[in-house]
GROMACS .gro file of N, CA and C in nm:
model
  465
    1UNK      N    1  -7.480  -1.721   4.389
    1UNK     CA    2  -7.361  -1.643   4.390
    1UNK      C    3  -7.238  -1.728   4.354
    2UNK      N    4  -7.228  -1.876   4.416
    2UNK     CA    5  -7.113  -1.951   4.380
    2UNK      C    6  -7.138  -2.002   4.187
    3UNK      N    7  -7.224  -1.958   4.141
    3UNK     CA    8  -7.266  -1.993   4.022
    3UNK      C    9  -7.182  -1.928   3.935
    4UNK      N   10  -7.245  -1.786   3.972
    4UNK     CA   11  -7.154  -1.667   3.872
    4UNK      C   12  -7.022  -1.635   3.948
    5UNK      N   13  -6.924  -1.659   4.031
    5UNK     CA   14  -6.832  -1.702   4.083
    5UNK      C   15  -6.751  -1.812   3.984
    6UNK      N   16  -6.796  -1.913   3.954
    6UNK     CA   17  -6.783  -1.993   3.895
    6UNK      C   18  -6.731  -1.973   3.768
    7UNK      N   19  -6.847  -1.926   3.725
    7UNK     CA   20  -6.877  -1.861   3.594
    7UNK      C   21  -6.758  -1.768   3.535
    8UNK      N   22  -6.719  -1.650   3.638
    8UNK     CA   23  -6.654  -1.536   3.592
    8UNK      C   24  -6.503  -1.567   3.606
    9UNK      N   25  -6.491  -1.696   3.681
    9UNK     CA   26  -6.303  -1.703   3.675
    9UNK      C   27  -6.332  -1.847   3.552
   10UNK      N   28  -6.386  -1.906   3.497
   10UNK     CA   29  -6.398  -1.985   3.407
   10UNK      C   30  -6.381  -1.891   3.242
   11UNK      N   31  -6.451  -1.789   3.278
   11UNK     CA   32  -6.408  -1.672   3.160
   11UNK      C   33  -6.274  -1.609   3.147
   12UNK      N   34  -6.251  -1.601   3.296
   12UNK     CA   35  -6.153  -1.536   3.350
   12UNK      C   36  -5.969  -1.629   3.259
   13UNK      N   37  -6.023  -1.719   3.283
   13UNK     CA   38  -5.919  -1.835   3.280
   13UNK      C   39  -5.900  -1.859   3.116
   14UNK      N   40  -6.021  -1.838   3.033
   14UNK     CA   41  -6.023  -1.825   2.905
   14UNK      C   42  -5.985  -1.780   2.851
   15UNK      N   43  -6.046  -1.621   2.912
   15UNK     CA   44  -5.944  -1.521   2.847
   15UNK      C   45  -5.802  -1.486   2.870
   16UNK      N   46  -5.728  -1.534   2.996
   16UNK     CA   47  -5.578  -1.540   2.943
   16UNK      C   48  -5.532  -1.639   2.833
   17UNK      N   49  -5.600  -1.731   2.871
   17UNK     CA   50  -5.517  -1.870   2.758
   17UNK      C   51  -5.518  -1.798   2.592
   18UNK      N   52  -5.622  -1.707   2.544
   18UNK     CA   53  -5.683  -1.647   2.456
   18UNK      C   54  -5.505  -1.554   2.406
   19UNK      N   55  -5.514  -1.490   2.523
   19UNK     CA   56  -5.410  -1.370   2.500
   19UNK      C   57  -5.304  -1.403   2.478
   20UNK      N   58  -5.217  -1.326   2.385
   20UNK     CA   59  -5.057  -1.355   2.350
   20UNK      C   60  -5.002  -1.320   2.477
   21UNK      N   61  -4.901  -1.394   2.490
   21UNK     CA   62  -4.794  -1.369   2.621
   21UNK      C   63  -4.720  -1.258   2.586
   22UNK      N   64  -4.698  -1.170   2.693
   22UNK     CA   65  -4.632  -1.027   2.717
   22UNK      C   66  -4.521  -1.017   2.618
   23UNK      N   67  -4.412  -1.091   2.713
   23UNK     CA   68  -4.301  -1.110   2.681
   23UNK      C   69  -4.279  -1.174   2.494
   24UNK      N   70  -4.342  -1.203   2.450
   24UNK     CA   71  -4.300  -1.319   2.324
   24UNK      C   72  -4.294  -1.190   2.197
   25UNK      N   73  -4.224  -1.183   2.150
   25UNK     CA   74  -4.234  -1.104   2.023
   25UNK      C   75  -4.279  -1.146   1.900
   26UNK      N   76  -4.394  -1.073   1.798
   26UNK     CA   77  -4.474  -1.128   1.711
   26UNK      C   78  -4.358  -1.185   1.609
   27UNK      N   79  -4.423  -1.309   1.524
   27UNK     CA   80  -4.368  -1.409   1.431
   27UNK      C   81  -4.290  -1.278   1.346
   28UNK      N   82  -4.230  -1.340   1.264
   28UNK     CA   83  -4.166  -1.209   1.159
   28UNK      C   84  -4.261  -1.225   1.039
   29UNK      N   85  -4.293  -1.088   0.981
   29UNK     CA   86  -4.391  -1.116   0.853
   29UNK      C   87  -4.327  -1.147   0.691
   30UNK      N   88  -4.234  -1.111   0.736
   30UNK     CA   89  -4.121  -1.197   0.514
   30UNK      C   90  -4.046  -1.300   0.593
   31UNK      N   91  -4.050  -1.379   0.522
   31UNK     CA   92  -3.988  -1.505   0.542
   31UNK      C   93  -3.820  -1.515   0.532
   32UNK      N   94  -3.738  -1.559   0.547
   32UNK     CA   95  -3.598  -1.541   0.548
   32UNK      C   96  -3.535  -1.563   0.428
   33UNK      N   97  -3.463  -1.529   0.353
   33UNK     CA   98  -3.369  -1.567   0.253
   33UNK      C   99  -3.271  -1.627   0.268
   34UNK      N  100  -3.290  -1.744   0.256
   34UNK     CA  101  -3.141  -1.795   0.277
   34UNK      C  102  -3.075  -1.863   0.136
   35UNK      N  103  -2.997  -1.775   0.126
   35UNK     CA  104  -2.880  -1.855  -0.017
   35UNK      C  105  -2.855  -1.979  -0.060
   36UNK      N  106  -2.857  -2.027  -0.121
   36UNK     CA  107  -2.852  -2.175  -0.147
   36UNK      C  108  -2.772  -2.210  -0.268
   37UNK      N  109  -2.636  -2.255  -0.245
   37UNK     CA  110  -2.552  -2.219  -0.402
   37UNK      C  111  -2.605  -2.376  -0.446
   38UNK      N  112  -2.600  -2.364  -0.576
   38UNK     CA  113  -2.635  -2.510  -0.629
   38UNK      C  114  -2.508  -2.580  -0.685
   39UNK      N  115  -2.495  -2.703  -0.659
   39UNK     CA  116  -2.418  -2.809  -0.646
   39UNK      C  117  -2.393  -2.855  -0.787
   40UNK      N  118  -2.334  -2.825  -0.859
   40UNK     CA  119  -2.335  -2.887  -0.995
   40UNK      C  120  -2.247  -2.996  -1.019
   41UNK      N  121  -2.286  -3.100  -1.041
   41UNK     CA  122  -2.254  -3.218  -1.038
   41UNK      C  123  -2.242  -3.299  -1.204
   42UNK      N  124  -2.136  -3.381  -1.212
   42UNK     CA  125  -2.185  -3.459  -1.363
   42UNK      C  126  -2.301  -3.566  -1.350
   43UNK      N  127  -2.391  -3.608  -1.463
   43UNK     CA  128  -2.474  -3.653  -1.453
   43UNK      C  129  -2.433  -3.768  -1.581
   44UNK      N  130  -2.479  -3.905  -1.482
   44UNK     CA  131  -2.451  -4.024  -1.636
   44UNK      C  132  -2.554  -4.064  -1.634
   45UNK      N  133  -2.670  -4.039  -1.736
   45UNK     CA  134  -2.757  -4.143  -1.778
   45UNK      C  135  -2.787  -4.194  -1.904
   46UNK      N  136  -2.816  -4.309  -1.864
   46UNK     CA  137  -2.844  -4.439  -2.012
   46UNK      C  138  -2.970  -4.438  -2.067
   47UNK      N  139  -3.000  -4.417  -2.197
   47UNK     CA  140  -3.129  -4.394  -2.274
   47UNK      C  141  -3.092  -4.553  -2.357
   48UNK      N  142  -3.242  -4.665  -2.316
   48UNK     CA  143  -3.226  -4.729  -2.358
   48UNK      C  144  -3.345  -4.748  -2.523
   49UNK      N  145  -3.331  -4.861  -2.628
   49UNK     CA  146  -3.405  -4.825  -2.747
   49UNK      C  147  -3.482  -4.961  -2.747
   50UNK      N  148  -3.530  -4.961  -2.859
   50UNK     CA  149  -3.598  -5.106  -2.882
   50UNK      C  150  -3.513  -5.200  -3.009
   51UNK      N  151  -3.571  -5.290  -2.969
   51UNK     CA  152  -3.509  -5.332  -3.073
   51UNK      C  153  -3.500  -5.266  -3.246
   52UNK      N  154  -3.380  -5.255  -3.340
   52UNK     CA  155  -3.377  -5.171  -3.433
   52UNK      C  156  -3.427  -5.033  -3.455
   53UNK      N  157  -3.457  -4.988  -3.335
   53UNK     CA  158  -3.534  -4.866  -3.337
   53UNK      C  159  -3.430  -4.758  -3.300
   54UNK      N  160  -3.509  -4.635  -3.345
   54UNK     CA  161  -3.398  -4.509  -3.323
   54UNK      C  162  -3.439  -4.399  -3.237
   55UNK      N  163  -3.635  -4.401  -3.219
   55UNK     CA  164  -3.701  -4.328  -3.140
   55UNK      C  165  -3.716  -4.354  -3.031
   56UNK      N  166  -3.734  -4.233  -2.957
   56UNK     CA  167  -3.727  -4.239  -2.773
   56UNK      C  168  -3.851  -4.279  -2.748
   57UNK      N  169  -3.841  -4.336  -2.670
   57UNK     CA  170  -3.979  -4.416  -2.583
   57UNK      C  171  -3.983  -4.314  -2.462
   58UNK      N  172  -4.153  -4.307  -2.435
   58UNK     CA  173  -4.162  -4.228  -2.330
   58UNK      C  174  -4.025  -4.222  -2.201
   59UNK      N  175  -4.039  -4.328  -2.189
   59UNK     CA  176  -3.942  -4.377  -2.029
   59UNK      C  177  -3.815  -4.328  -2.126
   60UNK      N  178  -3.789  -4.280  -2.184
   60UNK     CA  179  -3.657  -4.265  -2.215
   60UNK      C  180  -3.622  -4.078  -2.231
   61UNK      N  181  -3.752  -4.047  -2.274
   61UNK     CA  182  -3.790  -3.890  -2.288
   61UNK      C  183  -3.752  -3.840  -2.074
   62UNK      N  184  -3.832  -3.929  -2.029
   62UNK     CA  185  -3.839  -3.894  -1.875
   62UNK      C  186  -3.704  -3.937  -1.835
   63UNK      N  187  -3.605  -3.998  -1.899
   63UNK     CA  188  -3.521  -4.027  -1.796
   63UNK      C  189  -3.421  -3.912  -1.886
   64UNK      N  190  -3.423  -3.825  -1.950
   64UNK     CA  191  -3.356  -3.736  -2.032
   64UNK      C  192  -3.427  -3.602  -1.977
   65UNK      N  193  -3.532  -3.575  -1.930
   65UNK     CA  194  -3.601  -3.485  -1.930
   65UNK      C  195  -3.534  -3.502  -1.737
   66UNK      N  196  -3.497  -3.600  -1.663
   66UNK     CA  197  -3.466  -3.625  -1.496
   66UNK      C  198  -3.316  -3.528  -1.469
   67UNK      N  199  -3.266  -3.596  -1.615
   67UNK     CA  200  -3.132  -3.531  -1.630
   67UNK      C  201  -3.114  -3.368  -1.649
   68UNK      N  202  -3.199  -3.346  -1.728
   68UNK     CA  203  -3.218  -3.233  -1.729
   68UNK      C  204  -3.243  -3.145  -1.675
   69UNK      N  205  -3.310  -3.168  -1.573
   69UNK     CA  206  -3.389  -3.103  -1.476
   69UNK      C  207  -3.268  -3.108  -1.365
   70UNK      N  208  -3.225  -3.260  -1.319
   70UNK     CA  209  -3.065  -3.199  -1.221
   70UNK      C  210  -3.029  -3.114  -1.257
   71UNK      N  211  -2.943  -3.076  -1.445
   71UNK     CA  212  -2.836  -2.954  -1.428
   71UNK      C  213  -2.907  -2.839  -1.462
   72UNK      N  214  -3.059  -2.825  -1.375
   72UNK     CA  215  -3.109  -2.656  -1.410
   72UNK      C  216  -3.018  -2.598  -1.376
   73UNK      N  217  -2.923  -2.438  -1.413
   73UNK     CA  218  -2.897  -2.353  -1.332
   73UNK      C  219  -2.712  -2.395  -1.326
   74UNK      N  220  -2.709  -2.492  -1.415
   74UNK     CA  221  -2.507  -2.547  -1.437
   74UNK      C  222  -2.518  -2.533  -1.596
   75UNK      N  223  -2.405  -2.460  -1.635
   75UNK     CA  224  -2.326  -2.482  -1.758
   75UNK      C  225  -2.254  -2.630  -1.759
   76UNK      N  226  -2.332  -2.645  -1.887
   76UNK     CA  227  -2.233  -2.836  -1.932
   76UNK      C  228  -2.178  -2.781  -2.038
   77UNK      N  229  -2.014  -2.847  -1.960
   77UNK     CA  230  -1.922  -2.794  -2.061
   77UNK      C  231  -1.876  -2.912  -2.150
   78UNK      N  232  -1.933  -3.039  -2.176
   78UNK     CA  233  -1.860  -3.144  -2.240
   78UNK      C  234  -2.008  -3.240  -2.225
   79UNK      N  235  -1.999  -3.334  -2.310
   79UNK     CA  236  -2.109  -3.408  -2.356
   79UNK      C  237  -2.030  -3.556  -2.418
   80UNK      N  238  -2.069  -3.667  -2.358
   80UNK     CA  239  -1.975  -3.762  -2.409
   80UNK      C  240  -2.098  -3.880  -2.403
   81UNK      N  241  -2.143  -3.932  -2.532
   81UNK     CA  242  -2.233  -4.013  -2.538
   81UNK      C  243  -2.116  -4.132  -2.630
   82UNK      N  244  -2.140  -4.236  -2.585
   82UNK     CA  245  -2.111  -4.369  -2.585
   82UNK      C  246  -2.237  -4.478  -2.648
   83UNK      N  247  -2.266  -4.550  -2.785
   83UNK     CA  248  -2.369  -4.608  -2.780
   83UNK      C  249  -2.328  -4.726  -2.751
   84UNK      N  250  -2.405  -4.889  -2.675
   84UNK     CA  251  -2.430  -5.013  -2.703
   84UNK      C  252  -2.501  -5.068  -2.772
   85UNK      N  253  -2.437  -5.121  -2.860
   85UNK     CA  254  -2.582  -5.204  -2.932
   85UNK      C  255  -2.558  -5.356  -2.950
   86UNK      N  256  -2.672  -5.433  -2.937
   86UNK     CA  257  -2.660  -5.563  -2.959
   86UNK      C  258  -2.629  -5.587  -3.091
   87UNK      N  259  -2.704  -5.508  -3.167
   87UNK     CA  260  -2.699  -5.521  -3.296
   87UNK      C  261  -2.556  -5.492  -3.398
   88UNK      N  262  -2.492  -5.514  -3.288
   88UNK     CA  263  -2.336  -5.461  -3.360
   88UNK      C  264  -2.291  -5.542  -3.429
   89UNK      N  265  -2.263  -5.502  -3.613
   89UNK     CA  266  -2.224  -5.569  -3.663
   89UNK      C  267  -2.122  -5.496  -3.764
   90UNK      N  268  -2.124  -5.570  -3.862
   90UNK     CA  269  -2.037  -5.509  -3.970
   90UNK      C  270  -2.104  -5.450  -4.062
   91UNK      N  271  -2.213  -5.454  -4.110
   91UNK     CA  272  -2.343  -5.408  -4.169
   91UNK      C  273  -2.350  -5.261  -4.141
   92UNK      N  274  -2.363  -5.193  -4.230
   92UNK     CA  275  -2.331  -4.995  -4.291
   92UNK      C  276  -2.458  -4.995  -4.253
   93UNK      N  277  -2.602  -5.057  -4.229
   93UNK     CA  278  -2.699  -4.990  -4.224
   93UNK      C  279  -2.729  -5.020  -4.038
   94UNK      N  280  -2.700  -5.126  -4.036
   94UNK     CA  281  -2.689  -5.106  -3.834
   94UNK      C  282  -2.545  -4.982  -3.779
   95UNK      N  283  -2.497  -5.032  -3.877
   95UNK     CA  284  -2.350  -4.885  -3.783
   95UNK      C  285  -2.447  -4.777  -3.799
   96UNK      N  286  -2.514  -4.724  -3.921
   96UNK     CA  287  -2.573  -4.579  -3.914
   96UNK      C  288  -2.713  -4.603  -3.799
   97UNK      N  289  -2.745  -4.685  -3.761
   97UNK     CA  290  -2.872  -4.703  -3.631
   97UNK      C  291  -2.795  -4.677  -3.538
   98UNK      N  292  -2.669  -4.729  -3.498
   98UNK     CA  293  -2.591  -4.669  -3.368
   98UNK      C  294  -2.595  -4.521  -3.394
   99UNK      N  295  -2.556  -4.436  -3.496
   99UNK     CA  296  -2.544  -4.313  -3.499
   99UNK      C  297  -2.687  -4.274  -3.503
  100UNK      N  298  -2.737  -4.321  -3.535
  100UNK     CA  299  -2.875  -4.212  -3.553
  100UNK      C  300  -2.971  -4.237  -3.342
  101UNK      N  301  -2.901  -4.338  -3.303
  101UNK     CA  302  -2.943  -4.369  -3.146
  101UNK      C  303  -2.848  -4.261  -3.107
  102UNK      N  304  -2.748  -4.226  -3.108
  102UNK     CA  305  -2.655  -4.104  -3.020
  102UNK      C  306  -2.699  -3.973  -3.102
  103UNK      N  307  -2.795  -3.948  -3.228
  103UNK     CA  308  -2.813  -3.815  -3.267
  103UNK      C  309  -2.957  -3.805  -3.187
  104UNK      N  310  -3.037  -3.868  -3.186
  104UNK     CA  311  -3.139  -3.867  -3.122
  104UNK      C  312  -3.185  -3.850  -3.015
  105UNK      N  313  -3.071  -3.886  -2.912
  105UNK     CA  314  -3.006  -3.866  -2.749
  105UNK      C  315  -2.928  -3.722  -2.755
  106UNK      N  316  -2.883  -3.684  -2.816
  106UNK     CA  317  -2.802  -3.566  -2.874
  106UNK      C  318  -2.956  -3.447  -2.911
  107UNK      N  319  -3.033  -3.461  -2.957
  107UNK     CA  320  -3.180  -3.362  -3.011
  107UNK      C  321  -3.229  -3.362  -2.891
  108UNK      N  322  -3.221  -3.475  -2.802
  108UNK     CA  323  -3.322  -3.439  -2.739
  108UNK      C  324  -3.275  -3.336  -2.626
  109UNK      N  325  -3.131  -3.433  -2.608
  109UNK     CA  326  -3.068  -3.274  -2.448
  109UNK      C  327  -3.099  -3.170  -2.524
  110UNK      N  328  -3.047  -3.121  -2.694
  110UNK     CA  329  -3.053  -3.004  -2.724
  110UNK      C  330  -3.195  -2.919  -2.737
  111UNK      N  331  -3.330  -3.027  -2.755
  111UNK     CA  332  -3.460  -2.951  -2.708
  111UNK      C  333  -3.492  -2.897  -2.583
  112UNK      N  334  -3.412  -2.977  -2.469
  112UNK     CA  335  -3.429  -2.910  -2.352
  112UNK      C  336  -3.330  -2.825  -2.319
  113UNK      N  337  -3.231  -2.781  -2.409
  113UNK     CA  338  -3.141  -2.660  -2.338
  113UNK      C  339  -3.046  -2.688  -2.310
  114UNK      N  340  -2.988  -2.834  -2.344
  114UNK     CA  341  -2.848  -2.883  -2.267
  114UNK      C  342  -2.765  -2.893  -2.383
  115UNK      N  343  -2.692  -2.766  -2.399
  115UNK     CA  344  -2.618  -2.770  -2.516
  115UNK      C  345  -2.414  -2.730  -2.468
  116UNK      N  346  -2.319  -2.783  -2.519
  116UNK     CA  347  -2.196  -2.808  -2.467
  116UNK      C  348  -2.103  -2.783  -2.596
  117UNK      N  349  -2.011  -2.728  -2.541
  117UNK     CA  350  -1.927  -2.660  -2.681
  117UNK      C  351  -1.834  -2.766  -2.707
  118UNK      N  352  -1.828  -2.889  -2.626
  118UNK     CA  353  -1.745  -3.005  -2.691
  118UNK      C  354  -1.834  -3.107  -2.639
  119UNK      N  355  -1.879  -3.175  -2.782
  119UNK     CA  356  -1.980  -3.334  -2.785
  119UNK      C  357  -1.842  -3.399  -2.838
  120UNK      N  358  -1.858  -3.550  -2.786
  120UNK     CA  359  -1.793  -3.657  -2.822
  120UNK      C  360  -1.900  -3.772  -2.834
  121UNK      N  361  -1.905  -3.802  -2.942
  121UNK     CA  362  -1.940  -3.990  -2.943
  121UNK      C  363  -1.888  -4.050  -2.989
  122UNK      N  364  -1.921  -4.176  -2.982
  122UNK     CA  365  -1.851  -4.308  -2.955
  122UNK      C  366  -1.922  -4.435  -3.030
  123UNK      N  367  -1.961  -4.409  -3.182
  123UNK     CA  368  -2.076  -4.481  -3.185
  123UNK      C  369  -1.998  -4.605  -3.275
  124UNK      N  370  -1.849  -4.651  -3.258
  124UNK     CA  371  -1.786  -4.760  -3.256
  124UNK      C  372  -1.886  -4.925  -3.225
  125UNK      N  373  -1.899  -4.991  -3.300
  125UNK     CA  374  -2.013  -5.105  -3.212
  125UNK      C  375  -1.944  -5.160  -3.131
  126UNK      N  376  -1.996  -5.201  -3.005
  126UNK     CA  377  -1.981  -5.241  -2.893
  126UNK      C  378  -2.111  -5.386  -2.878
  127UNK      N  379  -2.079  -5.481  -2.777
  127UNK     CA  380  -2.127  -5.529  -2.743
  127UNK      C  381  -2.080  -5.552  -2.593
  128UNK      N  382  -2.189  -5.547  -2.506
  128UNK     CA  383  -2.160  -5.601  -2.362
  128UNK      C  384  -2.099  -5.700  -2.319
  129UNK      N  385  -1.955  -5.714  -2.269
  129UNK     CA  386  -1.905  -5.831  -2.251
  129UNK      C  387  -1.956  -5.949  -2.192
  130UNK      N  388  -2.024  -5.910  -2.102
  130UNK     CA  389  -2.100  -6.013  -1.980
  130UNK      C  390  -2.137  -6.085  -2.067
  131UNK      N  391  -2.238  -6.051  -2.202
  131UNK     CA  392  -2.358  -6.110  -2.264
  131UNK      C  393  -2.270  -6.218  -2.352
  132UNK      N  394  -2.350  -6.388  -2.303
  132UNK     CA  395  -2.253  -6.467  -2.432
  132UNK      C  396  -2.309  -6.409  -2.544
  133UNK      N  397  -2.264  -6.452  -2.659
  133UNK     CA  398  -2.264  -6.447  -2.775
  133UNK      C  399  -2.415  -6.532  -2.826
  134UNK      N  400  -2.471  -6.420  -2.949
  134UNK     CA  401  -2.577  -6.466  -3.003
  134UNK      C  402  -2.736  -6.426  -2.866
  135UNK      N  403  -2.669  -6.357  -2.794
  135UNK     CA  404  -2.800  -6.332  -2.701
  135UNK      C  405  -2.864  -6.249  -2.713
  136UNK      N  406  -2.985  -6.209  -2.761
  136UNK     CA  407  -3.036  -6.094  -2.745
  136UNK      C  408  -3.072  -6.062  -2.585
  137UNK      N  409  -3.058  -5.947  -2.561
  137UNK     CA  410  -2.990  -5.894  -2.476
  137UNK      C  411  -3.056  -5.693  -2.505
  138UNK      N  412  -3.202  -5.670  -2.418
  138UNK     CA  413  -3.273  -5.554  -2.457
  138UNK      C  414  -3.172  -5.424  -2.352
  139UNK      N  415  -3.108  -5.498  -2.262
  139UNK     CA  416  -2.975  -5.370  -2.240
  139UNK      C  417  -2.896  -5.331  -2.292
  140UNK      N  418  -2.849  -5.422  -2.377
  140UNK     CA  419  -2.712  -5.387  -2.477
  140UNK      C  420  -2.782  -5.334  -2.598
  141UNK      N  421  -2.871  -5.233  -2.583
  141UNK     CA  422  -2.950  -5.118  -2.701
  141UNK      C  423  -2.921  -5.019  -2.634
  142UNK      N  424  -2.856  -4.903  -2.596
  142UNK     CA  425  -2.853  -4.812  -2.535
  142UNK      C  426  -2.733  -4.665  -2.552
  143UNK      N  427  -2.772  -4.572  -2.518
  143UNK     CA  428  -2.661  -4.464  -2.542
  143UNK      C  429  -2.624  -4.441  -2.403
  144UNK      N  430  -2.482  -4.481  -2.376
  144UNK     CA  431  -2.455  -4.447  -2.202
  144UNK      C  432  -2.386  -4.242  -2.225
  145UNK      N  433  -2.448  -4.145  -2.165
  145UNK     CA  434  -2.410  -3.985  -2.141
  145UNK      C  435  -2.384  -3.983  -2.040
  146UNK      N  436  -2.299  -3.902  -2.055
  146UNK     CA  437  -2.218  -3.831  -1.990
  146UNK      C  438  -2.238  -3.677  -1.979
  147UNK      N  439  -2.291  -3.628  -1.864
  147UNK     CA  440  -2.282  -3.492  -1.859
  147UNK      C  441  -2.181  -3.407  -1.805
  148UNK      N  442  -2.114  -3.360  -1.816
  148UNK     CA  443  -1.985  -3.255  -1.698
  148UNK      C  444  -2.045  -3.123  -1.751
  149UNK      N  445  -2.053  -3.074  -1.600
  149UNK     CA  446  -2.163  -2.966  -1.540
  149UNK      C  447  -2.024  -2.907  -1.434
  150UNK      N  448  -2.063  -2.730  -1.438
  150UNK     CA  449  -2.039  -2.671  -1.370
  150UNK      C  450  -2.094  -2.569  -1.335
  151UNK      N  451  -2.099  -2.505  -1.203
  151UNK     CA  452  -2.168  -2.391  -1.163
  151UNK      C  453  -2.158  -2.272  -1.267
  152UNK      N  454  -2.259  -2.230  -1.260
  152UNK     CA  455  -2.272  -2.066  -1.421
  152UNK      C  456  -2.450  -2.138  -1.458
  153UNK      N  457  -2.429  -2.022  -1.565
  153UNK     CA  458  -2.597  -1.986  -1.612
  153UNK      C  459  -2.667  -2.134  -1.710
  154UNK      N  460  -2.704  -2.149  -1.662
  154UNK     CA  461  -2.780  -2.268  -1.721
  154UNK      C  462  -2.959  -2.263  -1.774
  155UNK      N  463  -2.999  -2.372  -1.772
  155UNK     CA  464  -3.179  -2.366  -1.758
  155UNK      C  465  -3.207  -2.250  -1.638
   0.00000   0.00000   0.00000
């Protein structure tokens, strides 16, 4: 008798732990909406090249494609690309490699959708001051952008 005694408040004890509590009201079944305005922010990033080269290197596709992906969902109203090049000289066929490095940085925002009713560049040769002279120097290859982004219809 103390067996099934045993037995029946051991079930007993189960089956409350089993049961929802009285008082608690069930979970909600749709999940909540909550608004979330997005933050549109300017974005500066540097697409760097290779030496004499004008094509994007993967890592340069991804760091254009990072940018891109920040201003989903912002209108860019201005576009200001700046190139560096080591290769800055007086030479007509390196000045047109600076330009063809800021048109190429320029194709690519415009394959992903990032298009701005005022572009500026800057493809003046520059060299990095820091760098003495005669250094090659694989940073001072680069297009520094500029994005200015504001809230409105975007990606």
């Amino acid at each position: 008798m103390k067996r099934s005694m045993i037995a029946l408040a051991g079930l007993t004890v189960a089956a409350v732990m089993q049961a929802p509590a009285f008082g608690q009201a069930p979970p909600p079944t749709v999940p909540a909406q909550i608004p979330v305005e997005k933050a549109c922010e300017d974005v500066t990033v540097s697409v760097y090249f290779s030496a004499y080269e004008t094509m994007l290197s993967s890592y340069s596709m991804r760091a254009v494609n990072a940018a891109s992906d920040r201003l989903a969902g912002c209108a860019v109203t201005e576009i200001n690309a700046e190139v560096v090049s080591e290769e800055a000289h007086s030479d007509e066929d390196l000045a047109a490699l600076s330009e063809a490095r800021a048109t190429a940085v320029l194709d690519a925002f415009s394959a992903r959708g990032i298009r701005a009713p005022e572009v500026h560049t800057d493809i003046s040769p520059k060299v990095d001051a820091a760098m003495p002279k005669r250094t090659k120097a694989p940073l001072a290859r680069r297009v520094n952008v500029v994005l200015t982004a504001e809230p409105g219809y975007g990606l």
